[in-house]
C-alpha positions as a LaTeX table, in Angstrom:
\begin{tabular}{lrrr}
\hline
Residue & $x$ (\AA) & $y$ (\AA) & $z$ (\AA) \\
\hline
Met1 & $-20.74$ & 0.78 & 1.80 \\
Ala2 & $-20.51$ & 4.27 & 0.41 \\
Asn3 & $-19.45$ & 4.62 & $-3.19$ \\
Ala4 & $-16.81$ & 7.03 & $-4.40$ \\
Arg5 & $-17.74$ & 10.35 & $-5.94$ \\
Ser6 & $-16.07$ & 11.43 & $-9.16$ \\
Ser7 & $-14.86$ & 15.00 & $-9.45$ \\
Lys8 & $-16.17$ & 15.09 & $-13.03$ \\
Thr9 & $-19.53$ & 13.35 & $-12.87$ \\
Gly10 & $-20.53$ & 13.36 & $-9.21$ \\
His11 & $-20.83$ & 9.57 & $-9.19$ \\
Thr12 & $-18.99$ & 6.42 & $-10.17$ \\
Pro13 & $-20.04$ & 3.05 & $-11.66$ \\
His14 & $-17.90$ & 1.19 & $-9.12$ \\
Glu15 & $-19.47$ & $-0.70$ & $-6.21$ \\
Arg16 & $-16.47$ & $-0.09$ & $-3.96$ \\
Val17 & $-13.21$ & 1.84 & $-3.84$ \\
Ala18 & $-10.00$ & 0.26 & $-2.53$ \\
Leu19 & $-6.68$ & 1.89 & $-1.62$ \\
Leu20 & $-3.64$ & $-0.42$ & $-1.67$ \\
Leu21 & $-0.45$ & 0.78 & 0.02 \\
Gln22 & 2.93 & $-0.86$ & $-0.56$ \\
Gly23 & 5.60 & $-1.23$ & 2.11 \\
Gly24 & 8.65 & 1.05 & 2.02 \\
Gly25 & 9.46 & 2.58 & 5.40 \\
Ala26 & 10.00 & 6.34 & 5.29 \\
Leu27 & 8.91 & 6.43 & 1.64 \\
Gly28 & 5.40 & 5.77 & 2.95 \\
Ser29 & 4.83 & 9.49 & 3.39 \\
Tyr30 & 4.20 & 9.43 & $-0.39$ \\
His31 & 1.04 & 7.45 & 0.50 \\
His32 & 0.01 & 10.33 & 2.74 \\
Gly33 & 0.09 & 12.76 & $-0.19$ \\
Val34 & $-1.84$ & 10.45 & $-2.51$ \\
Tyr35 & $-4.58$ & 9.92 & 0.07 \\
Glu36 & $-4.72$ & 13.65 & 0.72 \\
Ala37 & $-5.45$ & 14.25 & $-2.97$ \\
Leu38 & $-8.05$ & 11.46 & $-3.14$ \\
Ala39 & $-9.88$ & 12.90 & $-0.15$ \\
Ala40 & $-9.75$ & 16.42 & $-1.58$ \\
Thr41 & $-11.21$ & 15.18 & $-4.87$ \\
Gly42 & $-14.10$ & 13.49 & $-3.10$ \\
Tyr43 & $-13.26$ & 9.81 & $-3.31$ \\
Ile44 & $-14.56$ & 7.80 & $-0.37$ \\
Val45 & $-12.40$ & 4.74 & 0.21 \\
Asp46 & $-14.20$ & 1.80 & 1.79 \\
Trp47 & $-11.43$ & $-0.81$ & 1.61 \\
Phe48 & $-7.90$ & $-0.15$ & 2.83 \\
Ala49 & $-5.18$ & $-2.76$ & 2.30 \\
Gly50 & $-1.49$ & $-2.50$ & 3.03 \\
Thr51 & 1.80 & $-4.10$ & 3.90 \\
Ser52 & 4.44 & $-2.84$ & 6.35 \\
Ile53 & 4.32 & 1.00 & 6.52 \\
Gly54 & 1.44 & 0.78 & 4.05 \\
Gly55 & $-0.39$ & $-1.55$ & 6.43 \\
Ile56 & 0.23 & 0.74 & 9.38 \\
Gln57 & $-1.20$ & 3.71 & 7.51 \\
Ala58 & $-4.08$ & 1.62 & 6.17 \\
Ala59 & $-4.96$ & 0.69 & 9.76 \\
Ile60 & $-4.85$ & 4.34 & 10.86 \\
Leu61 & $-7.13$ & 5.31 & 7.97 \\
Ala62 & $-9.57$ & 2.43 & 8.50 \\
Gly63 & $-9.52$ & 2.95 & 12.26 \\
Asn64 & $-10.86$ & 6.51 & 12.13 \\
Pro65 & $-13.92$ & 8.21 & 10.62 \\
Pro66 & $-13.25$ & 10.03 & 7.31 \\
Glu67 & $-13.13$ & 13.50 & 8.88 \\
Arg68 & $-10.27$ & 12.48 & 11.21 \\
Arg69 & $-8.10$ & 10.41 & 8.87 \\
Leu70 & $-5.76$ & 13.10 & 7.55 \\
Glu71 & $-5.25$ & 14.60 & 10.98 \\
Arg72 & $-4.36$ & 11.14 & 12.37 \\
Leu73 & $-1.89$ & 10.48 & 9.55 \\
Glu74 & $-0.24$ & 13.85 & 10.15 \\
Thr75 & 0.03 & 13.06 & 13.86 \\
Phe76 & 1.59 & 9.69 & 13.08 \\
Trp77 & 4.34 & 11.11 & 10.87 \\
Arg78 & 5.02 & 13.91 & 13.33 \\
Arg79 & 5.30 & 11.46 & 16.24 \\
Ile80 & 7.83 & 9.22 & 14.55 \\
Thr81 & 10.39 & 11.89 & 13.56 \\
Trp82 & 13.15 & 13.65 & 15.45 \\
Pro83 & 13.02 & 17.46 & 15.29 \\
Gln84 & 14.97 & 18.98 & 12.40 \\
Leu85 & 17.02 & 21.84 & 13.79 \\
Leu86 & 18.32 & 23.29 & 10.51 \\
Pro87 & 16.79 & 23.29 & 7.01 \\
Ala88 & 18.42 & 21.02 & 4.44 \\
Pro89 & 19.35 & 22.13 & 0.89 \\
Pro90 & 16.84 & 21.54 & $-1.93$ \\
Pro91 & 16.58 & 18.03 & $-3.46$ \\
Ala92 & 18.97 & 18.69 & $-6.38$ \\
His93 & 21.77 & 20.07 & $-4.17$ \\
Pro94 & 24.78 & 17.70 & $-3.99$ \\
Ala95 & 24.86 & 17.91 & $-0.17$ \\
Arg96 & 21.26 & 16.79 & 0.26 \\
Lys97 & 22.01 & 13.13 & $-0.33$ \\
Leu98 & 24.77 & 13.18 & 2.28 \\
Ile99 & 22.47 & 14.85 & 4.82 \\
Asn100 & 19.83 & 12.19 & 4.20 \\
Ile101 & 22.35 & 9.40 & 4.65 \\
Ala102 & 23.58 & 10.97 & 7.88 \\
Ser103 & 19.98 & 11.13 & 9.10 \\
Ala104 & 19.51 & 7.46 & 8.19 \\
Met105 & 22.64 & 6.52 & 10.12 \\
Gly106 & 21.17 & 8.28 & 13.15 \\
Thr107 & 18.04 & 6.18 & 12.73 \\
Met108 & 20.12 & 3.01 & 12.73 \\
Met109 & 21.84 & 4.08 & 15.95 \\
Trp110 & 18.95 & 5.52 & 17.94 \\
Gly111 & 15.73 & 4.48 & 16.22 \\
Gln112 & 12.79 & 6.83 & 15.71 \\
Pro113 & 10.61 & 8.33 & 18.46 \\
Gly114 & 7.15 & 6.85 & 18.56 \\
Phe115 & 8.26 & 4.06 & 16.21 \\
Phe116 & 11.17 & 1.88 & 17.33 \\
Gln117 & 14.14 & 2.00 & 19.67 \\
Pro118 & 17.33 & $-0.06$ & 20.02 \\
Asp119 & 17.03 & $-3.18$ & 22.13 \\
Trp120 & 20.61 & $-3.92$ & 23.10 \\
Leu121 & 19.73 & $-7.40$ & 24.37 \\
Gly122 & 17.55 & $-8.22$ & 21.35 \\
Pro123 & 20.23 & $-9.87$ & 19.18 \\
Leu124 & 21.72 & $-11.89$ & 22.07 \\
Pro125 & 20.80 & $-15.50$ & 22.81 \\
Gly126 & 19.84 & $-16.46$ & 26.33 \\
Pro127 & 17.53 & $-18.59$ & 28.46 \\
Trp128 & 15.14 & $-15.63$ & 28.85 \\
Lys129 & 14.56 & $-15.38$ & 25.09 \\
Val130 & 11.07 & $-16.17$ & 23.81 \\
Arg131 & 10.88 & $-18.02$ & 20.48 \\
Gly132 & 10.80 & $-15.61$ & 17.54 \\
Gln133 & 12.06 & $-12.63$ & 19.53 \\
Val134 & 15.53 & $-12.23$ & 17.99 \\
His135 & 15.79 & $-8.61$ & 16.82 \\
Tyr136 & 17.71 & $-5.33$ & 16.91 \\
Tyr137 & 14.93 & $-2.90$ & 17.78 \\
Ser138 & 11.88 & $-2.84$ & 20.04 \\
Leu139 & 8.47 & $-1.83$ & 18.67 \\
Ala140 & 7.23 & $-0.68$ & 22.09 \\
Pro141 & 7.10 & 2.99 & 20.97 \\
Leu142 & 4.95 & 2.03 & 17.97 \\
Glu143 & 2.59 & 0.10 & 20.22 \\
Arg144 & 1.93 & 3.26 & 22.22 \\
Thr145 & 1.56 & 5.39 & 19.09 \\
Leu146 & $-0.93$ & 3.08 & 17.39 \\
Thr147 & $-2.93$ & 2.49 & 20.55 \\
Glu148 & $-3.59$ & 6.22 & 20.63 \\
Leu149 & $-4.15$ & 6.78 & 16.90 \\
Ile150 & $-6.31$ & 3.78 & 15.95 \\
Asp151 & $-9.83$ & 3.29 & 17.25 \\
Phe152 & $-10.06$ & $-0.50$ & 17.02 \\
Asp153 & $-13.69$ & $-0.51$ & 18.14 \\
Tyr154 & $-14.56$ & 1.76 & 15.22 \\
Leu155 & $-12.41$ & $-0.29$ & 12.84 \\
Asn156 & $-14.14$ & $-3.55$ & 13.69 \\
Arg157 & $-17.72$ & $-2.29$ & 13.75 \\
Ser158 & $-17.70$ & 0.03 & 10.72 \\
Asp159 & $-18.39$ & $-0.88$ & 7.08 \\
Val160 & $-14.83$ & 0.03 & 6.13 \\
Arg161 & $-12.71$ & $-3.02$ & 5.36 \\
Leu162 & $-9.04$ & $-3.47$ & 6.31 \\
Ser163 & $-6.64$ & $-6.08$ & 4.93 \\
Leu164 & $-3.05$ & $-6.42$ & 6.23 \\
Gly165 & $-0.41$ & $-8.59$ & 4.57 \\
Ala166 & 1.94 & $-10.69$ & 6.70 \\
Ala167 & 4.25 & $-13.70$ & 6.42 \\
Glu168 & 3.72 & $-16.66$ & 8.74 \\
Val169 & 7.14 & $-17.64$ & 10.07 \\
Glu170 & 6.41 & $-21.32$ & 10.70 \\
Ser171 & 4.85 & $-22.14$ & 7.32 \\
Gly172 & 6.30 & $-19.42$ & 5.10 \\
Arg173 & 2.77 & $-18.66$ & 3.86 \\
His174 & 1.57 & $-15.24$ & 2.83 \\
Val175 & $-1.56$ & $-14.37$ & 4.81 \\
Tyr176 & $-3.97$ & $-11.47$ & 5.09 \\
Phe177 & $-5.53$ & $-10.34$ & 8.33 \\
Asp178 & $-8.93$ & $-9.09$ & 7.18 \\
Ser179 & $-11.59$ & $-7.24$ & 9.15 \\
Ser180 & $-14.30$ & $-8.72$ & 6.91 \\
His181 & $-14.00$ & $-12.05$ & 8.72 \\
Gln182 & $-11.92$ & $-11.50$ & 11.89 \\
Thr183 & $-11.42$ & $-8.99$ & 14.65 \\
Ile184 & $-8.35$ & $-6.81$ & 14.04 \\
Asp185 & $-6.27$ & $-5.66$ & 16.99 \\
Leu186 & $-2.88$ & $-4.08$ & 17.64 \\
Arg187 & $-1.00$ & $-7.35$ & 17.10 \\
His188 & $-2.13$ & $-7.62$ & 13.48 \\
Val189 & $-0.95$ & $-4.09$ & 12.69 \\
Leu190 & 2.43 & $-4.70$ & 14.33 \\
Ala191 & 2.81 & $-7.99$ & 12.47 \\
Thr192 & 2.42 & $-6.44$ & 9.01 \\
Gly193 & 5.43 & $-4.19$ & 9.77 \\
Ala194 & 7.63 & $-6.65$ & 11.70 \\
Leu195 & 10.49 & $-6.72$ & 9.18 \\
Pro196 & 13.33 & $-9.03$ & 10.28 \\
Pro197 & 16.02 & $-8.81$ & 11.51 \\
Ala198 & 15.15 & $-5.29$ & 12.68 \\
Phe199 & 11.98 & $-6.23$ & 14.54 \\
Pro200 & 10.77 & $-9.30$ & 16.44 \\
Ala201 & 8.14 & $-11.64$ & 15.08 \\
Ile202 & 4.65 & $-10.96$ & 16.43 \\
Glu203 & 2.85 & $-13.91$ & 18.01 \\
Ile204 & $-0.87$ & $-14.20$ & 17.29 \\
Asp205 & $-2.83$ & $-17.23$ & 18.50 \\
Gly206 & 0.25 & $-19.43$ & 18.70 \\
Ala207 & 1.71 & $-18.51$ & 15.28 \\
His208 & 4.46 & $-15.97$ & 14.55 \\
Tyr209 & 4.35 & $-13.35$ & 11.82 \\
Trp210 & 6.80 & $-11.11$ & 9.99 \\
Asp211 & 6.39 & $-8.24$ & 7.56 \\
Gly212 & 4.30 & $-9.31$ & 4.55 \\
Gly213 & 6.74 & $-7.54$ & 2.22 \\
Leu214 & 9.00 & $-10.59$ & 2.47 \\
Leu215 & 6.56 & $-12.41$ & 0.18 \\
Ser216 & 4.39 & $-9.78$ & $-1.52$ \\
Asn217 & 4.97 & $-6.11$ & $-0.87$ \\
Thr218 & 1.85 & $-4.84$ & $-2.66$ \\
Pro219 & $-1.51$ & $-6.24$ & $-1.43$ \\
Leu220 & $-3.02$ & $-6.52$ & $-4.92$ \\
Ser221 & $-3.98$ & $-10.19$ & $-4.81$ \\
Val222 & $-6.37$ & $-9.68$ & $-1.89$ \\
Val223 & $-8.52$ & $-7.44$ & $-4.12$ \\
Leu224 & $-8.18$ & $-9.38$ & $-7.39$ \\
Glu225 & $-9.00$ & $-12.71$ & $-5.75$ \\
Asp226 & $-11.82$ & $-11.49$ & $-3.50$ \\
Asn227 & $-15.02$ & $-13.50$ & $-3.58$ \\
Pro228 & $-17.88$ & $-12.74$ & $-4.02$ \\
Arg229 & $-16.66$ & $-10.41$ & $-6.75$ \\
Arg230 & $-17.79$ & $-6.78$ & $-6.88$ \\
Ser231 & $-16.95$ & $-4.02$ & $-9.34$ \\
Thr232 & $-13.97$ & $-2.27$ & $-7.77$ \\
Leu233 & $-11.99$ & 0.90 & $-8.36$ \\
Cys234 & $-8.56$ & 0.18 & $-6.95$ \\
Phe235 & $-5.94$ & 2.87 & $-6.29$ \\
Met236 & $-2.59$ & 1.09 & $-5.89$ \\
Val237 & 0.36 & 3.11 & $-4.58$ \\
Asp238 & 3.84 & 1.59 & $-4.97$ \\
Leu239 & 7.00 & 3.02 & $-3.42$ \\
Phe240 & 9.61 & 0.99 & $-5.32$ \\
Asp241 & 9.92 & 1.36 & $-9.09$ \\
Pro242 & 10.61 & $-1.92$ & $-10.95$ \\
Arg243 & 12.15 & 0.00 & $-13.86$ \\
Gly244 & 15.55 & 1.63 & $-13.60$ \\
Ser245 & 19.08 & 1.95 & $-14.96$ \\
Pro246 & 22.11 & $-0.26$ & $-14.27$ \\
Pro247 & 23.98 & 1.03 & $-11.18$ \\
Met248 & 27.19 & 3.06 & $-11.41$ \\
Asp249 & 28.35 & 2.63 & $-7.80$ \\
Leu250 & 27.64 & 0.53 & $-4.71$ \\
Asp251 & 25.01 & 2.89 & $-3.33$ \\
Gln252 & 23.10 & 2.81 & $-6.63$ \\
Leu253 & 23.50 & $-0.96$ & $-6.66$ \\
Glu254 & 21.84 & $-1.35$ & $-3.26$ \\
Asp255 & 19.14 & 1.17 & $-4.24$ \\
Arg256 & 18.38 & $-0.76$ & $-7.43$ \\
Arg257 & 18.45 & $-4.09$ & $-5.58$ \\
Lys258 & 15.77 & $-2.85$ & $-3.19$ \\
Asp259 & 13.63 & $-1.62$ & $-6.06$ \\
Ile260 & 13.74 & $-5.00$ & $-7.78$ \\
Ile261 & 13.09 & $-7.01$ & $-4.60$ \\
Tyr262 & 10.27 & $-4.91$ & $-3.21$ \\
Ala263 & 8.57 & $-3.64$ & $-6.39$ \\
Ser264 & 5.18 & $-5.13$ & $-7.09$ \\
Arg265 & 4.57 & $-7.68$ & $-9.82$ \\
Ala266 & 1.44 & $-5.74$ & $-10.77$ \\
His267 & 1.69 & $-6.23$ & $-14.52$ \\
Thr268 & 1.83 & $-10.03$ & $-14.28$ \\
Glu269 & $-0.93$ & $-10.23$ & $-11.67$ \\
Ile270 & $-3.23$ & $-7.90$ & $-13.59$ \\
Glu271 & $-2.59$ & $-9.64$ & $-16.92$ \\
Asn272 & $-3.42$ & $-13.03$ & $-15.39$ \\
His273 & $-6.49$ & $-11.66$ & $-13.64$ \\
Ser274 & $-7.64$ & $-9.89$ & $-16.83$ \\
Arg275 & $-7.54$ & $-13.13$ & $-18.78$ \\
Met276 & $-9.60$ & $-14.91$ & $-16.13$ \\
His277 & $-12.01$ & $-12.00$ & $-15.74$ \\
Asp278 & $-12.51$ & $-11.68$ & $-19.52$ \\
Leu279 & $-13.21$ & $-15.42$ & $-19.64$ \\
Arg280 & $-15.85$ & $-15.01$ & $-16.91$ \\
His281 & $-17.47$ & $-12.25$ & $-18.95$ \\
Ala282 & $-17.50$ & $-14.49$ & $-22.02$ \\
Val283 & $-19.11$ & $-17.29$ & $-20.01$ \\
Ser284 & $-21.85$ & $-14.90$ & $-18.85$ \\
Val285 & $-22.53$ & $-13.75$ & $-22.41$ \\
Leu286 & $-22.58$ & $-17.34$ & $-23.65$ \\
Phe287 & $-24.98$ & $-18.43$ & $-20.91$ \\
Glu288 & $-27.40$ & $-15.57$ & $-21.69$ \\
His289 & $-27.55$ & $-16.67$ & $-25.33$ \\
Leu290 & $-28.48$ & $-20.25$ & $-24.52$ \\
Pro291 & $-32.09$ & $-21.37$ & $-24.93$ \\
Glu292 & $-34.03$ & $-21.78$ & $-21.68$ \\
Ala293 & $-34.13$ & $-25.56$ & $-22.06$ \\
Glu294 & $-30.34$ & $-25.72$ & $-22.30$ \\
Arg295 & $-29.81$ & $-23.45$ & $-19.29$ \\
Asn296 & $-31.79$ & $-25.82$ & $-17.05$ \\
Lys297 & $-29.55$ & $-28.79$ & $-17.74$ \\
Pro298 & $-27.38$ & $-29.46$ & $-14.64$ \\
Glu299 & $-24.14$ & $-29.66$ & $-16.59$ \\
Val300 & $-24.89$ & $-26.30$ & $-18.27$ \\
Ala301 & $-26.38$ & $-24.53$ & $-15.24$ \\
Ala302 & $-23.00$ & $-24.78$ & $-13.51$ \\
Leu303 & $-21.65$ & $-22.35$ & $-16.11$ \\
Glu304 & $-23.69$ & $-19.51$ & $-14.64$ \\
Ala305 & $-21.73$ & $-19.62$ & $-11.38$ \\
Leu306 & $-18.43$ & $-19.45$ & $-13.30$ \\
Gly307 & $-19.34$ & $-16.25$ & $-15.11$ \\
Cys308 & $-19.58$ & $-12.68$ & $-13.84$ \\
Thr309 & $-20.07$ & $-9.15$ & $-15.14$ \\
Thr310 & $-18.05$ & $-7.23$ & $-12.52$ \\
Thr311 & $-15.08$ & $-5.01$ & $-13.38$ \\
Val312 & $-11.81$ & $-4.05$ & $-11.72$ \\
Asn313 & $-10.08$ & $-0.76$ & $-12.56$ \\
Val314 & $-6.55$ & $-0.54$ & $-11.15$ \\
Val315 & $-5.11$ & 3.00 & $-11.00$ \\
His316 & $-1.40$ & 2.47 & $-10.43$ \\
Phe317 & 0.94 & 5.04 & $-8.85$ \\
Val318 & 4.67 & 4.31 & $-8.70$ \\
Tyr319 & 6.88 & 6.73 & $-6.78$ \\
Pro320 & 9.93 & 7.56 & $-8.93$ \\
Gly321 & 11.82 & 9.05 & $-5.99$ \\
Gln322 & 13.73 & 12.31 & $-5.59$ \\
Ala323 & 16.98 & 13.61 & $-7.04$ \\
Tyr324 & 18.77 & 12.67 & $-3.80$ \\
Arg325 & 17.58 & 9.04 & $-3.75$ \\
Ser326 & 19.96 & 6.55 & $-2.15$ \\
Ser327 & 20.00 & 3.06 & $-0.72$ \\
Ala328 & 18.97 & 4.60 & 2.63 \\
Lys329 & 15.76 & 6.06 & 1.18 \\
Asp330 & 13.46 & 3.73 & 3.14 \\
Phe331 & 14.93 & 4.64 & 6.53 \\
Thr332 & 15.62 & 8.35 & 6.01 \\
Phe333 & 13.10 & 10.01 & 8.34 \\
Leu334 & 14.39 & 13.58 & 8.00 \\
Pro335 & 11.20 & 15.72 & 8.29 \\
Gln336 & 12.08 & 17.77 & 5.21 \\
Thr337 & 12.56 & 14.59 & 3.18 \\
Leu338 & 9.26 & 13.16 & 4.38 \\
Ala339 & 7.60 & 16.42 & 3.34 \\
Asp340 & 9.16 & 16.02 & $-0.15$ \\
His341 & 7.64 & 12.53 & $-0.46$ \\
Arg342 & 4.23 & 13.70 & 0.70 \\
Arg343 & 4.25 & 16.70 & $-1.63$ \\
Arg344 & 5.16 & 14.52 & $-4.62$ \\
Gly345 & 2.37 & 12.06 & $-3.79$ \\
Tyr346 & $-0.15$ & 14.87 & $-3.62$ \\
Glu347 & 1.06 & 16.37 & $-6.91$ \\
Asp348 & 1.08 & 13.02 & $-8.75$ \\
Ala349 & $-2.42$ & 12.13 & $-7.57$ \\
Thr350 & $-3.84$ & 15.60 & $-8.23$ \\
Thr351 & $-2.52$ & 15.51 & $-11.79$ \\
Ala352 & $-3.94$ & 12.05 & $-12.44$ \\
Leu353 & $-7.32$ & 12.89 & $-10.96$ \\
Arg354 & $-7.81$ & 15.75 & $-13.43$ \\
Asp355 & $-8.40$ & 13.13 & $-16.13$ \\
Pro356 & $-10.03$ & 10.11 & $-14.45$ \\
Arg357 & $-10.25$ & 7.77 & $-17.42$ \\
Trp358 & $-11.20$ & 4.94 & $-15.06$ \\
Glu359 & $-14.62$ & 6.56 & $-14.55$ \\
Glu360 & $-15.63$ & 5.79 & $-18.14$ \\
Pro361 & $-17.66$ & 2.58 & $-18.72$ \\
Leu362 & $-15.61$ & $-0.38$ & $-19.91$ \\
Pro363 & $-16.39$ & $-2.30$ & $-23.11$ \\
Ala364 & $-18.55$ & $-5.33$ & $-22.35$ \\
His365 & $-15.77$ & $-7.81$ & $-23.12$ \\
Leu366 & $-13.28$ & $-6.33$ & $-20.60$ \\
Gly367 & $-13.18$ & $-7.27$ & $-16.94$ \\
Ala368 & $-10.00$ & $-5.63$ & $-15.64$ \\
Val369 & $-8.06$ & $-2.57$ & $-16.82$ \\
His370 & $-4.71$ & $-1.23$ & $-15.59$ \\
Tyr371 & $-4.12$ & 2.54 & $-15.68$ \\
Glu372 & $-0.47$ & 3.44 & $-15.12$ \\
Val373 & $-0.35$ & 6.99 & $-13.80$ \\
Asn374 & 3.26 & 7.49 & $-14.94$ \\
Glu375 & 2.42 & 6.42 & $-18.48$ \\
Met376 & $-0.72$ & 8.58 & $-18.52$ \\
Ala377 & 1.34 & 11.61 & $-17.49$ \\
Arg378 & 3.84 & 10.98 & $-20.29$ \\
Glu379 & 1.00 & 10.63 & $-22.79$ \\
Ser380 & $-0.51$ & 13.97 & $-21.75$ \\
Val381 & 2.88 & 15.70 & $-22.19$ \\
Asp382 & 3.35 & 14.13 & $-25.63$ \\
Gln383 & $-0.10$ & 15.37 & $-26.69$ \\
Glu384 & 0.39 & 18.97 & $-25.59$ \\
Pro385 & 0.00 & 21.48 & $-28.46$ \\
Gly386 & 3.24 & 22.68 & $-29.96$ \\
Glu387 & 5.21 & 19.64 & $-28.91$ \\
\hline
\end{tabular}
């Protein structure tokens, strides 16, 4: 697999570069902006992982050669939006939130072109109903869109890896469809975004699957737990911020509830993984210091397999949202609002990439490091001269 190229040094110490995209509906256009900045800086991603809208975009990116990826993403977002006849006020204008909510209500009534449409018989019981097919909307438009935008032959034969999170309905297990050990097709991409009760479960080989965001909205574990381990630079893009203020009204309450439910548990996962990874590093160092005679003992030789010297650098973006944020933020597909999300993603990533601290070698005792882009931005402001 191709390695990433750093804008500062022209190379990187990482064996692979992963891009992890969280679920979040219309907020996913923020992913578009972040990827646009990564591509412009010269990073070559060779592992895409995602859930829900993040999984759909990950599949589009993995299912096209690098030179076509941005064009395909742009086509996707254009296909799934209704035309905007009149410009909306800027983000800070009091009317903008109301316009967004009105747009979201239209989505609930009529769906989105190229994405989903109302299925008036979907919620009704009846003898014609197939198990798992209770729903409000049909994903038939998305099937047509993805069939055109994803080259599944390319996806399954290339060196680029794709991982899609889903929830198995029968067992309640969180699973990953992964191109490294199975053939990915349209069903797997639909399954990662089949959020109930809006969409029907997707049947694959006799099992039914829903949106992976029900169990884990950020596909971080698939990278941290991968085996065999390889040194990885991981760009993780979250759409829901776990930190926030107590709500002042019902709309803020629902907005905050979504943030808490769907935000990643990145800090806990990375802390746990760091402890294990640092222990593996210590085991490797200990084994290297043992005399040859001791290393050959069966009970000691097993230690070598437990140790490793790989590293994981997690660069973490969290979208803070816009001034007009509301509880309808994840299903507001107003083109101007989607453009706001994309622009903010591009700006956040471009700013972070000017100072890629993750390209510096790690101390020998560290195995995993978490770089919070929001915190890094605050630090740079605090350190500006004259402040």
